């Protein structure tokens, strides 16, 4: 090997004399050519105190502490913070980015020194095969640059074209987002006007209610519990039965809800029994399964529908079996008539007397002289109606206010760059992967749907937009994250995992002509990562589309 | 009505609440191994009976074992003594005839075998109409032994034996002597006239002879307490006069009943090592290297060591409890002597260890107090068959044991590099992604592993069509960087329709059978399953066919196999394994072969991998969890399902060291811990320790977070990468150590006592290790937050820090700094260590890289070392195609030489190999501890054999570096350009 190296060095030197510009030694890129011009000696790039005879350049032995004397071999590849330390090479980083592959016909690039002469043709980085110049183990790497370059150009053109389309689509999305925002803003305006109107209305209604109530206070009210003892009893019975009915209704509702929960629990346990992993030999699990089996084996009567129907009948206020309370209301007694002396007066006088009496009565009540009318007594229809009106006006006002608040908040919410995600919110994209179909609904949720059937699994609900740094290969077709900073949508608190956390998903976005999920990975138990293309993130200043994407590793 | 409704729903609610409570228990942090899943000695009838015998013997001063060798029966012929031992049964009646053979082997090893005539001749009756064999199991040797059985021609009866004794001289120059006492029967094994091993010294020998079950009259009606009490009394009485028969005919554990058709049949023997304080061996247990005693007392165990291969879930630390594998080989060590015994028995076995201290006699000067170690071996069935090794060195023992059971297989070179495993890489894309990430982060690795999820519904030999869509493409992808894939294949075969593998097993009856003789069904990963019975030659034939590339579609030459669950693990079986009354090929009961069973399975896989395509013969790689003596010939092992806890990291070192001295050195523990999530610090420290496991694999449970080294983050990823690159840098040294293990049985990583057998202070040290014969001494950090370790140096040589040449010298403990980024690793002066310094993506890509030799000088200024190198793949090395060099630096003459250690003649295969390696050179020689006189030296003279005359004396540059402080001086010879396969000389004074 040594002989062949010196022969090459000689060749390099002889050609150097012939040409005006010295050709660069093997593996040196144009950026570093200036360090390799001297034909007599070589000075280590980061350690200028070390000057070597030119014969030590590329002789497959590492002399420079920064490895710069071996641009064309792997001799200095061990100089790295990732290697075990050595006392005689205190520098632990290389001066050069790697071995330079000229890749004529394609794009030049650097390949790590560790890959030089290791017997593998690394065409992805070194299409000219020059990284295996020593042919160790008989390996021969042909020059594939012409073919790969041509293919790449073709793909690059397609990519550029697609990129153009993607950018146009993004513009459309931004326009759409703008329109949606405008809609919100308009709505806010409308709401603000409406709210003002509603506020006035509520004020007015409140006043009118107060007045009516004041009037009501003056009414002489029939004392409760008059009549015979039976009447009192029937009054009490009615009140009690109403109370009981109400409670029964509530209990029944609760029972139905519990039944639902039991069914859900039983379904969970059934699944648990079928799916638990017996190898964990976990006594707790085994006991639980056994307990479930015993439980499931017990014979239990199902819900009794007939009795439920009876109950319904009883509870219905207008059913035939219901007690008709009105039939039991006693007629007014003669004594009452006596009080109604007003009715014997002429109308104008009556009104006057009535007004005066009421005023007097109100004054007396207000001054604590007279007792207030029994509050348990039903309100008069006038009050009820006024109150209803007020409540309804207030509800409308509150609704409007809430809507306004939501819209206002929405305007301050993060919708990503140029609020582009406003246009995508709720849009869903699906992708098949292995045994599942995955669905991503922008800014809403991610879902896993088993192809074999069975329930869908929530993989998280939208929480925020974030930025992440990625470093991935970009496939030739441009479908991939590449490297740099990317937008990501974070979804959390999905369905809880057995023996694990609640599911969550990070959807990382890169530019593409259409919305498509490229890859779904379960990075760790129940933590998912989706890589997705969307025009929404195109043309952002990360510059991910520049140059040959596959070469972005170095 | 409302109330009736309430009453009706009440019990349901209670049940639901109970269930909830039960479910809540699941979320309590996982508990350790469930003790009640596995037997203690007194739950195992034969162990209880024999331990009781030991107690009885110890309690009585006049105890004698009722066994006598019939002097008239003794014959001696061709190195073998035969005779009959007569047992006088307690219950009276006819004496039981036990045929005895004592075989003296050429290697100096003796073998004692005791059988039982009635069973041997089949003159017994089996209960329950069992089809089981009547003999004691006599085929353990067929599976465990491969050689070393040549009898000693020189062995001879001694004329001078006293009355009642027979003496045999054997071993090299007749140095060994077996003194056989006739009554009670016992043997003392002596070396140079000194007793080293004693059989039946305490009279605990026991061979439970066959007897008819005496059906007792039906029990009387139980009426009230009194009678019960009486019954108890009766039992006590019975125990005193006769024997406790309660476990003779039937035993139930955990709801499973063992029908025991042959009744009680255990064998047991006490073996004493007079003057020996330490005993090692009998893996696999999560315990220290120097075995603790088992009869209670402070810090000791109160249970015997158990050997009964079992799938122990989240096993306990510091316990004599059984684990996944069994090697019944024990060695006793004292200054100047190592001896041992190999208890060849495949049944459930328990070993009690006790130590008897004799204090020094103050009246007689010069007699030091000493310790005797006593052991008591108890097996459920089979022959009493023991090998006795008389050393005298640890290396003699491992060599002799290896001659019998075979040396560790020479692995393919990738197999000793780094393995990346996880339960599970879930798709073929996942595999490729992990592969890419290793490259992206410049972390070397060689093998990626697939656990059970790759299969289609847990049917082995299939791929999940949805997740592993294109396994061939995946293999090709890995092969580009010379990487491999290991896929799991377990012995349980799913019992479903439309699965040709099970169809054929059923048709040809290739699976283990139940006690009735039908195919046994049990539960494992796939649900209802059957277990291939590899004791059956037909099964092996069938198994071999399954692995052919055109049968196991989607596999390639870079696919290798992992055999798990071969204890065997049966989820619904007793102690999570097979019922003992199951039947194997030849109608041997499972009880007889349990510990051997796992080995037959991985052996079958090994045979299947040898030649998957006609003419393509490669060294197989098989990983096994269960093992027995002999497993080393065909597999590597790992210590099973450990936990991501510091204590498990710590315990892994004595466990792997113990594997090394017990003949099965290709061993490792799951790096990072299988269950649970290690902290970044623990993960980093585990990698720094894991690089010293001969078998080096990162693995994780399916419920854990991903933890591939590149995910750890800075600085952990960088530190872990350094550790991995260190392993790769030293692969030539590791490969050489494997070759040594393969040819001499020497452990690959070695405990202190093995390397320094005369250094008493270091006998119990099991937390530091030597790598092969390289003099590399590592002390992995196993404590959280540690920033230094205390390394024990057993001699006065200088020890140099591997990374900065700081020198430590002087016998005793030295503090070596160990911040997180530093791996405590020293080079013992006197060694030459071969390395390859260029980092590559996988070990296969280092094949043609040049070597660096590190010459670490000893006190005398000398050093030597070896290098073994072959194609790392084929069996051509067996035809001489390898490079084996000895490097020696002579301090006085200042000359470093490379000489050939390969003895064979030149073969075509060798020539081809040498040709392929012709350009592989030594690029650097680092002399650590270089003499000061070299300061200012600029050149050395290099001479290489076969070089042209003009290049005969080549001058090569040398640079001298002066160490600072405690740092040694060192010198670097710049590119001597000498061939690694050639003879050469470097003259430092010339």
PDB file of N, CA and C in Angstrom, chain A residues 56 59-61 63 74-75 78 81-83 86-87 114-118 120 122 134 137 258 265 269 277 279-281 283 285 295 300 434 471 473 499 523-525, chain B residues 12-13 15-16 19-20 26 36 311 313 433 436 440 466 480 525 571 576 701 703 705-706 722 725 803 805 835 837-841 845 848 919 921 923-924 974 977:
ATOM      1  N   UNK A  56       4.935  12.852   3.288  1.00  0.00           N
ATOM      2  CA  UNK A  56       4.040  12.385   4.353  1.00  0.00           C
ATOM      3  C   UNK A  56       2.572  12.763   4.086  1.00  0.00           C
ATOM      4  N   UNK A  59       0.079   9.595   2.918  1.00  0.00           N
ATOM      5  CA  UNK A  59       0.850   8.346   2.907  1.00  0.00           C
ATOM      6  C   UNK A  59       0.213   7.306   3.819  1.00  0.00           C
ATOM      7  N   UNK A  60      -1.049   7.524   4.164  1.00  0.00           N
ATOM      8  CA  UNK A  60      -1.808   6.564   4.975  1.00  0.00           C
ATOM      9  C   UNK A  60      -1.259   6.429   6.393  1.00  0.00           C
ATOM     10  N   UNK A  61      -0.607   7.460   6.891  1.00  0.00           N
ATOM     11  CA  UNK A  61      -0.240   7.508   8.298  1.00  0.00           C
ATOM     12  C   UNK A  61      -0.555   8.902   8.810  1.00  0.00           C
ATOM     13  N   UNK A  63      -0.125  12.117  10.678  1.00  0.00           N
ATOM     14  CA  UNK A  63       0.910  12.901  11.355  1.00  0.00           C
ATOM     15  C   UNK A  63       0.350  14.136  12.036  1.00  0.00           C
ATOM     16  N   UNK A  74      -8.021   7.063   5.219  1.00  0.00           N
ATOM     17  CA  UNK A  74      -8.763   6.989   6.477  1.00  0.00           C
ATOM     18  C   UNK A  74      -7.816   7.022   7.673  1.00  0.00           C
ATOM     19  N   UNK A  75      -6.527   7.350   7.411  1.00  0.00           N
ATOM     20  CA  UNK A  75      -5.531   7.206   8.483  1.00  0.00           C
ATOM     21  C   UNK A  75      -5.846   8.073   9.700  1.00  0.00           C
ATOM     22  N   UNK A  78      -9.603   8.371  13.126  1.00  0.00           N
ATOM     23  CA  UNK A  78      -9.827   8.148  14.564  1.00  0.00           C
ATOM     24  C   UNK A  78      -9.810   9.446  15.361  1.00  0.00           C
ATOM     25  N   UNK A  81     -14.033  13.382  18.733  1.00  0.00           N
ATOM     26  CA  UNK A  81     -14.489  13.311  20.131  1.00  0.00           C
ATOM     27  C   UNK A  81     -15.254  12.020  20.412  1.00  0.00           C
ATOM     28  N   UNK A  82     -15.568  11.266  19.353  1.00  0.00           N
ATOM     29  CA  UNK A  82     -16.297  10.016  19.548  1.00  0.00           C
ATOM     30  C   UNK A  82     -15.368   8.821  19.732  1.00  0.00           C
ATOM     31  N   UNK A  83     -14.064   9.055  19.584  1.00  0.00           N
ATOM     32  CA  UNK A  83     -13.108   7.952  19.695  1.00  0.00           C
ATOM     33  C   UNK A  83     -12.490   7.935  21.081  1.00  0.00           C
ATOM     34  N   UNK A  86      -6.495   9.473  23.026  1.00  0.00           N
ATOM     35  CA  UNK A  86      -5.120   8.983  22.882  1.00  0.00           C
ATOM     36  C   UNK A  86      -4.194  10.115  23.276  1.00  0.00           C
ATOM     37  N   UNK A  87      -3.125   9.784  23.952  1.00  0.00           N
ATOM     38  CA  UNK A  87      -2.279  10.876  24.461  1.00  0.00           C
ATOM     39  C   UNK A  87      -1.508  11.633  23.382  1.00  0.00           C
ATOM     40  N   UNK A 114     -14.046   7.935   7.742  1.00  0.00           N
ATOM     41  CA  UNK A 114     -14.235   6.552   8.204  1.00  0.00           C
ATOM     42  C   UNK A 114     -14.731   5.656   7.075  1.00  0.00           C
ATOM     43  N   UNK A 115     -15.292   6.262   6.032  1.00  0.00           N
ATOM     44  CA  UNK A 115     -15.836   5.461   4.943  1.00  0.00           C
ATOM     45  C   UNK A 115     -14.847   5.266   3.793  1.00  0.00           C
ATOM     46  N   UNK A 116     -13.668   5.868   3.906  1.00  0.00           N
ATOM     47  CA  UNK A 116     -12.698   5.774   2.820  1.00  0.00           C
ATOM     48  C   UNK A 116     -11.979   4.431   2.894  1.00  0.00           C
ATOM     49  N   UNK A 117     -11.938   3.745   1.781  1.00  0.00           N
ATOM     50  CA  UNK A 117     -11.261   2.435   1.690  1.00  0.00           C
ATOM     51  C   UNK A 117     -11.718   1.444   2.753  1.00  0.00           C
ATOM     52  N   UNK A 118     -13.025   1.359   2.933  1.00  0.00           N
ATOM     53  CA  UNK A 118     -13.543   0.353   3.863  1.00  0.00           C
ATOM     54  C   UNK A 118     -14.193  -0.801   3.110  1.00  0.00           C
ATOM     55  N   UNK A 120     -16.633  -0.576   0.880  1.00  0.00           N
ATOM     56  CA  UNK A 120     -18.028  -0.349   0.515  1.00  0.00           C
ATOM     57  C   UNK A 120     -18.125   0.855  -0.422  1.00  0.00           C
ATOM     58  N   UNK A 122     -19.834   3.826  -1.455  1.00  0.00           N
ATOM     59  CA  UNK A 122     -20.870   4.690  -0.885  1.00  0.00           C
ATOM     60  C   UNK A 122     -21.401   5.627  -1.967  1.00  0.00           C
ATOM     61  N   UNK A 134      -8.382   2.424  -3.098  1.00  0.00           N
ATOM     62  CA  UNK A 134      -7.358   1.426  -2.786  1.00  0.00           C
ATOM     63  C   UNK A 134      -7.844  -0.002  -3.054  1.00  0.00           C
ATOM     64  N   UNK A 137      -9.757  -5.523  -0.357  1.00  0.00           N
ATOM     65  CA  UNK A 137     -10.537  -6.744  -0.510  1.00  0.00           C
ATOM     66  C   UNK A 137     -11.049  -6.929  -1.926  1.00  0.00           C
ATOM     67  N   UNK A 258     -74.907   4.265  35.609  1.00  0.00           N
ATOM     68  CA  UNK A 258     -74.045   3.242  36.198  1.00  0.00           C
ATOM     69  C   UNK A 258     -74.048   1.974  35.365  1.00  0.00           C
ATOM     70  N   UNK A 265     -67.002  -1.118  31.681  1.00  0.00           N
ATOM     71  CA  UNK A 265     -65.969  -1.795  32.468  1.00  0.00           C
ATOM     72  C   UNK A 265     -65.863  -3.278  32.105  1.00  0.00           C
ATOM     73  N   UNK A 269     -62.641  -5.245  30.778  1.00  0.00           N
ATOM     74  CA  UNK A 269     -62.075  -6.421  31.431  1.00  0.00           C
ATOM     75  C   UNK A 269     -62.072  -7.632  30.505  1.00  0.00           C
ATOM     76  N   UNK A 277     -50.807 -10.439  28.927  1.00  0.00           N
ATOM     77  CA  UNK A 277     -49.650 -11.230  28.544  1.00  0.00           C
ATOM     78  C   UNK A 277     -49.296 -12.210  29.653  1.00  0.00           C
ATOM     79  N   UNK A 279     -47.037 -14.250  30.126  1.00  0.00           N
ATOM     80  CA  UNK A 279     -45.640 -14.530  30.463  1.00  0.00           C
ATOM     81  C   UNK A 279     -45.089 -13.640  31.555  1.00  0.00           C
ATOM     82  N   UNK A 280     -45.804 -12.557  31.827  1.00  0.00           N
ATOM     83  CA  UNK A 280     -45.241 -11.693  32.853  1.00  0.00           C
ATOM     84  C   UNK A 280     -45.418 -12.296  34.229  1.00  0.00           C
ATOM     85  N   UNK A 281     -46.148 -13.398  34.258  1.00  0.00           N
ATOM     86  CA  UNK A 281     -46.283 -14.129  35.515  1.00  0.00           C
ATOM     87  C   UNK A 281     -46.624 -13.196  36.643  1.00  0.00           C
ATOM     88  N   UNK A 283     -48.652 -11.969  39.399  1.00  0.00           N
ATOM     89  CA  UNK A 283     -49.734 -12.489  40.219  1.00  0.00           C
ATOM     90  C   UNK A 283     -50.917 -11.530  40.245  1.00  0.00           C
ATOM     91  N   UNK A 285     -51.961  -9.539  37.952  1.00  0.00           N
ATOM     92  CA  UNK A 285     -52.740  -9.678  36.727  1.00  0.00           C
ATOM     93  C   UNK A 285     -53.511 -10.988  36.761  1.00  0.00           C
ATOM     94  N   UNK A 295     -66.343 -13.596  38.288  1.00  0.00           N
ATOM     95  CA  UNK A 295     -67.398 -12.599  38.225  1.00  0.00           C
ATOM     96  C   UNK A 295     -68.272 -12.843  37.000  1.00  0.00           C
ATOM     97  N   UNK A 300     -76.492 -13.469  36.578  1.00  0.00           N
ATOM     98  CA  UNK A 300     -77.142 -12.272  37.100  1.00  0.00           C
ATOM     99  C   UNK A 300     -78.351 -11.930  36.259  1.00  0.00           C
ATOM    100  N   UNK A 434     -48.799  -0.598   7.790  1.00  0.00           N
ATOM    101  CA  UNK A 434     -48.867  -1.864   8.499  1.00  0.00           C
ATOM    102  C   UNK A 434     -50.306  -2.248   8.768  1.00  0.00           C
ATOM    103  N   UNK A 471     -33.074  16.038  11.461  1.00  0.00           N
ATOM    104  CA  UNK A 471     -31.916  15.743  10.630  1.00  0.00           C
ATOM    105  C   UNK A 471     -32.182  14.393   9.978  1.00  0.00           C
ATOM    106  N   UNK A 473     -32.815  12.000   6.230  1.00  0.00           N
ATOM    107  CA  UNK A 473     -32.509  11.896   4.811  1.00  0.00           C
ATOM    108  C   UNK A 473     -33.676  12.449   4.022  1.00  0.00           C
ATOM    109  N   UNK A 499     -49.914  -0.434  30.441  1.00  0.00           N
ATOM    110  CA  UNK A 499     -48.498  -0.426  30.844  1.00  0.00           C
ATOM    111  C   UNK A 499     -47.726   0.762  30.279  1.00  0.00           C
ATOM    112  N   UNK A 523     -42.272   5.926  18.224  1.00  0.00           N
ATOM    113  CA  UNK A 523     -40.897   6.155  18.673  1.00  0.00           C
ATOM    114  C   UNK A 523     -40.607   5.431  19.955  1.00  0.00           C
ATOM    115  N   UNK A 524     -41.515   5.469  20.863  1.00  0.00           N
ATOM    116  CA  UNK A 524     -41.463   4.597  22.014  1.00  0.00           C
ATOM    117  C   UNK A 524     -42.893   4.288  22.352  1.00  0.00           C
ATOM    118  N   UNK A 525     -43.070   3.499  23.397  1.00  0.00           N
ATOM    119  CA  UNK A 525     -44.403   2.996  23.668  1.00  0.00           C
ATOM    120  C   UNK A 525     -45.421   4.136  23.670  1.00  0.00           C
TER     121      UNK A 525
ATOM    122  N   UNK B  12     -73.359  -6.632  42.370  1.00  0.00           N
ATOM    123  CA  UNK B  12     -72.593  -6.270  41.167  1.00  0.00           C
ATOM    124  C   UNK B  12     -71.613  -5.161  41.477  1.00  0.00           C
ATOM    125  N   UNK B  13     -72.123  -4.192  42.225  1.00  0.00           N
ATOM    126  CA  UNK B  13     -71.236  -3.077  42.530  1.00  0.00           C
ATOM    127  C   UNK B  13     -70.031  -3.518  43.347  1.00  0.00           C
ATOM    128  N   UNK B  15     -68.690  -6.361  43.350  1.00  0.00           N
ATOM    129  CA  UNK B  15     -67.761  -7.090  42.475  1.00  0.00           C
ATOM    130  C   UNK B  15     -66.930  -6.119  41.643  1.00  0.00           C
ATOM    131  N   UNK B  16     -67.596  -5.115  41.125  1.00  0.00           N
ATOM    132  CA  UNK B  16     -66.883  -4.158  40.281  1.00  0.00           C
ATOM    133  C   UNK B  16     -65.820  -3.436  41.094  1.00  0.00           C
ATOM    134  N   UNK B  19     -62.969  -5.612  41.598  1.00  0.00           N
ATOM    135  CA  UNK B  19     -62.182  -5.693  40.371  1.00  0.00           C
ATOM    136  C   UNK B  19     -61.321  -4.470  40.198  1.00  0.00           C
ATOM    137  N   UNK B  20     -61.915  -3.352  40.524  1.00  0.00           N
ATOM    138  CA  UNK B  20     -61.131  -2.121  40.406  1.00  0.00           C
ATOM    139  C   UNK B  20     -59.919  -2.172  41.317  1.00  0.00           C
ATOM    140  N   UNK B  26     -52.323  -3.542  39.643  1.00  0.00           N
ATOM    141  CA  UNK B  26     -51.468  -3.665  38.463  1.00  0.00           C
ATOM    142  C   UNK B  26     -50.591  -2.458  38.286  1.00  0.00           C
ATOM    143  N   UNK B  36     -43.143 -17.557  45.288  1.00  0.00           N
ATOM    144  CA  UNK B  36     -44.002 -18.729  45.370  1.00  0.00           C
ATOM    145  C   UNK B  36     -44.203 -19.423  44.027  1.00  0.00           C
ATOM    146  N   UNK B 311     -37.583 -20.143  33.613  1.00  0.00           N
ATOM    147  CA  UNK B 311     -37.856 -18.798  33.117  1.00  0.00           C
ATOM    148  C   UNK B 311     -38.257 -17.937  34.315  1.00  0.00           C
ATOM    149  N   UNK B 313     -38.898 -14.646  36.086  1.00  0.00           N
ATOM    150  CA  UNK B 313     -39.284 -13.297  35.698  1.00  0.00           C
ATOM    151  C   UNK B 313     -38.714 -12.275  36.683  1.00  0.00           C
ATOM    152  N   UNK B 433     -34.317   2.189   9.588  1.00  0.00           N
ATOM    153  CA  UNK B 433     -34.170   3.501  10.192  1.00  0.00           C
ATOM    154  C   UNK B 433     -33.131   3.477  11.319  1.00  0.00           C
ATOM    155  N   UNK B 436     -29.763   3.303   9.759  1.00  0.00           N
ATOM    156  CA  UNK B 436     -29.315   4.607   9.244  1.00  0.00           C
ATOM    157  C   UNK B 436     -28.859   5.523  10.363  1.00  0.00           C
ATOM    158  N   UNK B 440     -25.529   7.650  10.882  1.00  0.00           N
ATOM    159  CA  UNK B 440     -25.602   9.109  10.963  1.00  0.00           C
ATOM    160  C   UNK B 440     -24.840   9.610  12.180  1.00  0.00           C
ATOM    161  N   UNK B 466     -47.746  -7.644   7.212  1.00  0.00           N
ATOM    162  CA  UNK B 466     -48.058  -6.208   7.254  1.00  0.00           C
ATOM    163  C   UNK B 466     -46.877  -5.372   7.735  1.00  0.00           C
ATOM    164  N   UNK B 480     -25.171  -4.384   2.958  1.00  0.00           N
ATOM    165  CA  UNK B 480     -24.327  -3.365   2.309  1.00  0.00           C
ATOM    166  C   UNK B 480     -23.205  -2.899   3.213  1.00  0.00           C
ATOM    167  N   UNK B 525     -45.958 -18.008  24.116  1.00  0.00           N
ATOM    168  CA  UNK B 525     -46.269 -16.796  23.344  1.00  0.00           C
ATOM    169  C   UNK B 525     -47.396 -16.980  22.330  1.00  0.00           C
ATOM    170  N   UNK B 571     -45.905 -21.448  30.026  1.00  0.00           N
ATOM    171  CA  UNK B 571     -46.577 -20.486  30.902  1.00  0.00           C
ATOM    172  C   UNK B 571     -47.516 -21.151  31.911  1.00  0.00           C
ATOM    173  N   UNK B 576     -43.465 -22.737  35.729  1.00  0.00           N
ATOM    174  CA  UNK B 576     -43.378 -22.155  34.391  1.00  0.00           C
ATOM    175  C   UNK B 576     -42.526 -23.005  33.461  1.00  0.00           C
ATOM    176  N   UNK B 701     -37.065  -4.240  26.893  1.00  0.00           N
ATOM    177  CA  UNK B 701     -38.423  -4.788  26.884  1.00  0.00           C
ATOM    178  C   UNK B 701     -39.341  -3.914  26.024  1.00  0.00           C
ATOM    179  N   UNK B 703     -42.128  -2.639  26.648  1.00  0.00           N
ATOM    180  CA  UNK B 703     -42.777  -1.523  27.344  1.00  0.00           C
ATOM    181  C   UNK B 703     -41.823  -0.402  27.724  1.00  0.00           C
ATOM    182  N   UNK B 705     -38.964   2.712  27.105  1.00  0.00           N
ATOM    183  CA  UNK B 705     -38.701   3.753  26.123  1.00  0.00           C
ATOM    184  C   UNK B 705     -37.529   3.322  25.253  1.00  0.00           C
ATOM    185  N   UNK B 706     -37.513   3.820  24.047  1.00  0.00           N
ATOM    186  CA  UNK B 706     -36.387   3.494  23.167  1.00  0.00           C
ATOM    187  C   UNK B 706     -35.104   4.040  23.768  1.00  0.00           C
ATOM    188  N   UNK B 722     -17.818   6.437  22.383  1.00  0.00           N
ATOM    189  CA  UNK B 722     -16.409   6.179  22.711  1.00  0.00           C
ATOM    190  C   UNK B 722     -16.230   4.756  23.219  1.00  0.00           C
ATOM    191  N   UNK B 725     -16.590   2.354  20.377  1.00  0.00           N
ATOM    192  CA  UNK B 725     -15.404   2.387  19.509  1.00  0.00           C
ATOM    193  C   UNK B 725     -14.210   1.732  20.189  1.00  0.00           C
ATOM    194  N   UNK B 803      -5.675   5.057  28.474  1.00  0.00           N
ATOM    195  CA  UNK B 803      -5.909   6.255  27.658  1.00  0.00           C
ATOM    196  C   UNK B 803      -4.825   7.320  27.806  1.00  0.00           C
ATOM    197  N   UNK B 805      -1.761   6.687  29.956  1.00  0.00           N
ATOM    198  CA  UNK B 805      -0.513   6.060  30.405  1.00  0.00           C
ATOM    199  C   UNK B 805      -0.090   6.454  31.823  1.00  0.00           C
ATOM    200  N   UNK B 835      -4.388  -3.740  18.199  1.00  0.00           N
ATOM    201  CA  UNK B 835      -5.605  -2.936  18.035  1.00  0.00           C
ATOM    202  C   UNK B 835      -5.777  -2.575  16.563  1.00  0.00           C
ATOM    203  N   UNK B 837      -7.210   0.951  15.008  1.00  0.00           N
ATOM    204  CA  UNK B 837      -7.649   2.249  15.525  1.00  0.00           C
ATOM    205  C   UNK B 837      -8.665   2.972  14.655  1.00  0.00           C
ATOM    206  N   UNK B 838      -8.803   2.557  13.390  1.00  0.00           N
ATOM    207  CA  UNK B 838      -9.681   3.350  12.518  1.00  0.00           C
ATOM    208  C   UNK B 838     -11.140   2.982  12.751  1.00  0.00           C
ATOM    209  N   UNK B 839     -11.945   3.973  13.147  1.00  0.00           N
ATOM    210  CA  UNK B 839     -13.361   3.648  13.383  1.00  0.00           C
ATOM    211  C   UNK B 839     -14.063   3.353  12.065  1.00  0.00           C
ATOM    212  N   UNK B 840     -14.842   2.293  12.050  1.00  0.00           N
ATOM    213  CA  UNK B 840     -15.616   1.930  10.858  1.00  0.00           C
ATOM    214  C   UNK B 840     -17.055   1.712  11.272  1.00  0.00           C
ATOM    215  N   UNK B 841     -17.910   1.549  10.282  1.00  0.00           N
ATOM    216  CA  UNK B 841     -19.332   1.401  10.595  1.00  0.00           C
ATOM    217  C   UNK B 841     -19.665   0.026  11.172  1.00  0.00           C
ATOM    218  N   UNK B 845     -16.100  -4.091   8.094  1.00  0.00           N
ATOM    219  CA  UNK B 845     -15.424  -3.087   7.275  1.00  0.00           C
ATOM    220  C   UNK B 845     -14.034  -2.746   7.812  1.00  0.00           C
ATOM    221  N   UNK B 848      -9.579  -5.074   6.471  1.00  0.00           N
ATOM    222  CA  UNK B 848      -8.295  -4.807   5.803  1.00  0.00           C
ATOM    223  C   UNK B 848      -7.574  -3.605   6.399  1.00  0.00           C
ATOM    224  N   UNK B 919      -1.562  -7.113   2.134  1.00  0.00           N
ATOM    225  CA  UNK B 919      -1.315  -5.672   2.264  1.00  0.00           C
ATOM    226  C   UNK B 919      -1.673  -5.134   3.644  1.00  0.00           C
ATOM    227  N   UNK B 921      -1.053  -4.249   7.217  1.00  0.00           N
ATOM    228  CA  UNK B 921       0.248  -3.991   7.833  1.00  0.00           C
ATOM    229  C   UNK B 921       0.120  -3.520   9.278  1.00  0.00           C
ATOM    230  N   UNK B 923       0.722  -0.352  11.331  1.00  0.00           N
ATOM    231  CA  UNK B 923       0.949   1.056  10.981  1.00  0.00           C
ATOM    232  C   UNK B 923       1.591   1.835  12.118  1.00  0.00           C
ATOM    233  N   UNK B 924       1.534   1.274  13.312  1.00  0.00           N
ATOM    234  CA  UNK B 924       2.030   2.055  14.439  1.00  0.00           C
ATOM    235  C   UNK B 924       2.407   1.120  15.568  1.00  0.00           C
ATOM    236  N   UNK B 974       6.756   5.151  13.784  1.00  0.00           N
ATOM    237  CA  UNK B 974       5.899   5.637  12.730  1.00  0.00           C
ATOM    238  C   UNK B 974       5.896   4.684  11.543  1.00  0.00           C
ATOM    239  N   UNK B 977       5.358  -0.388   8.459  1.00  0.00           N
ATOM    240  CA  UNK B 977       4.915  -1.022   7.199  1.00  0.00           C
ATOM    241  C   UNK B 977       5.276  -2.499   7.121  1.00  0.00           C
TER     242      UNK B 977
END
